[in-house]
């Protein structure tokens, strides 16, 4: 198995631009999570899905952030418009019910 | 929400030394997992250990759920063990809550 796949691995954009991060979970895992890591706040949960349904989005910072999971093998996290304070590493993780498996992350820099 | 505290925050070891990392959590948990974040930023699974003891080579972990703590043991440390070690717990919701990590530096 290839593990959790994220793209792009690095993204540099200018303030105000739309950013879309993508994630392919491990096949057969029914839960998917988006996390953000910053020096100030550490690893924090943004949103998670169970069987493609958003369950808890209380960690999404504001309306500029949105996430979708149109099917069991794909999820997106979109930031529109992006701001410099969104600069962070964004991780996607999936779980079959026991254990969590993280992707390599997307390093986002908003100038 | 549940609080996760890790200690020590920073640790410097000489190659070959042993160490113990601690994770305390504020409430009962359903699951607990230890991760190693390597210098390239990857989060690597070490142990899924909601209770009991597990060993994998030079690493072992023990979780005492009733007393709300977990320990990660690293024996005969190597420079490749350097990085940040995270403890994460699943409490009342399905997702993991992370501690702030222990930053380990192993010197040759």
Tab-separated table of C-alpha atoms in Angstrom, chain A residues 9 37 91 104 107, chain B residues 35-46 79-86 103-104:
chain	number	residue	atom	x	y	z
A	9	UNK	CA	4.038	18.578	-1.222
A	37	UNK	CA	0.978	22.061	12.293
A	91	UNK	CA	-1.391	16.840	7.197
A	104	UNK	CA	3.766	13.342	4.263
A	107	UNK	CA	4.071	22.702	3.336
B	35	UNK	CA	4.640	9.096	16.742
B	36	UNK	CA	8.128	10.118	15.717
B	37	UNK	CA	8.414	13.214	13.560
B	38	UNK	CA	11.729	12.959	11.779
B	39	UNK	CA	13.843	15.950	10.696
B	40	UNK	CA	12.090	15.886	7.305
B	41	UNK	CA	8.723	16.402	8.972
B	42	UNK	CA	7.231	12.962	8.431
B	43	UNK	CA	5.012	11.573	11.188
B	44	UNK	CA	5.943	7.955	11.669
B	45	UNK	CA	3.809	5.537	13.658
B	46	UNK	CA	5.648	3.996	16.569
B	79	UNK	CA	21.521	9.618	15.916
B	80	UNK	CA	18.672	8.509	13.675
B	81	UNK	CA	16.377	8.607	16.715
B	82	UNK	CA	16.615	12.405	16.709
B	83	UNK	CA	13.410	14.323	16.085
B	84	UNK	CA	10.211	15.066	17.937
B	85	UNK	CA	8.191	12.392	19.701
B	86	UNK	CA	4.464	12.972	19.965
B	103	UNK	CA	12.324	17.141	21.069
B	104	UNK	CA	15.141	14.597	21.176
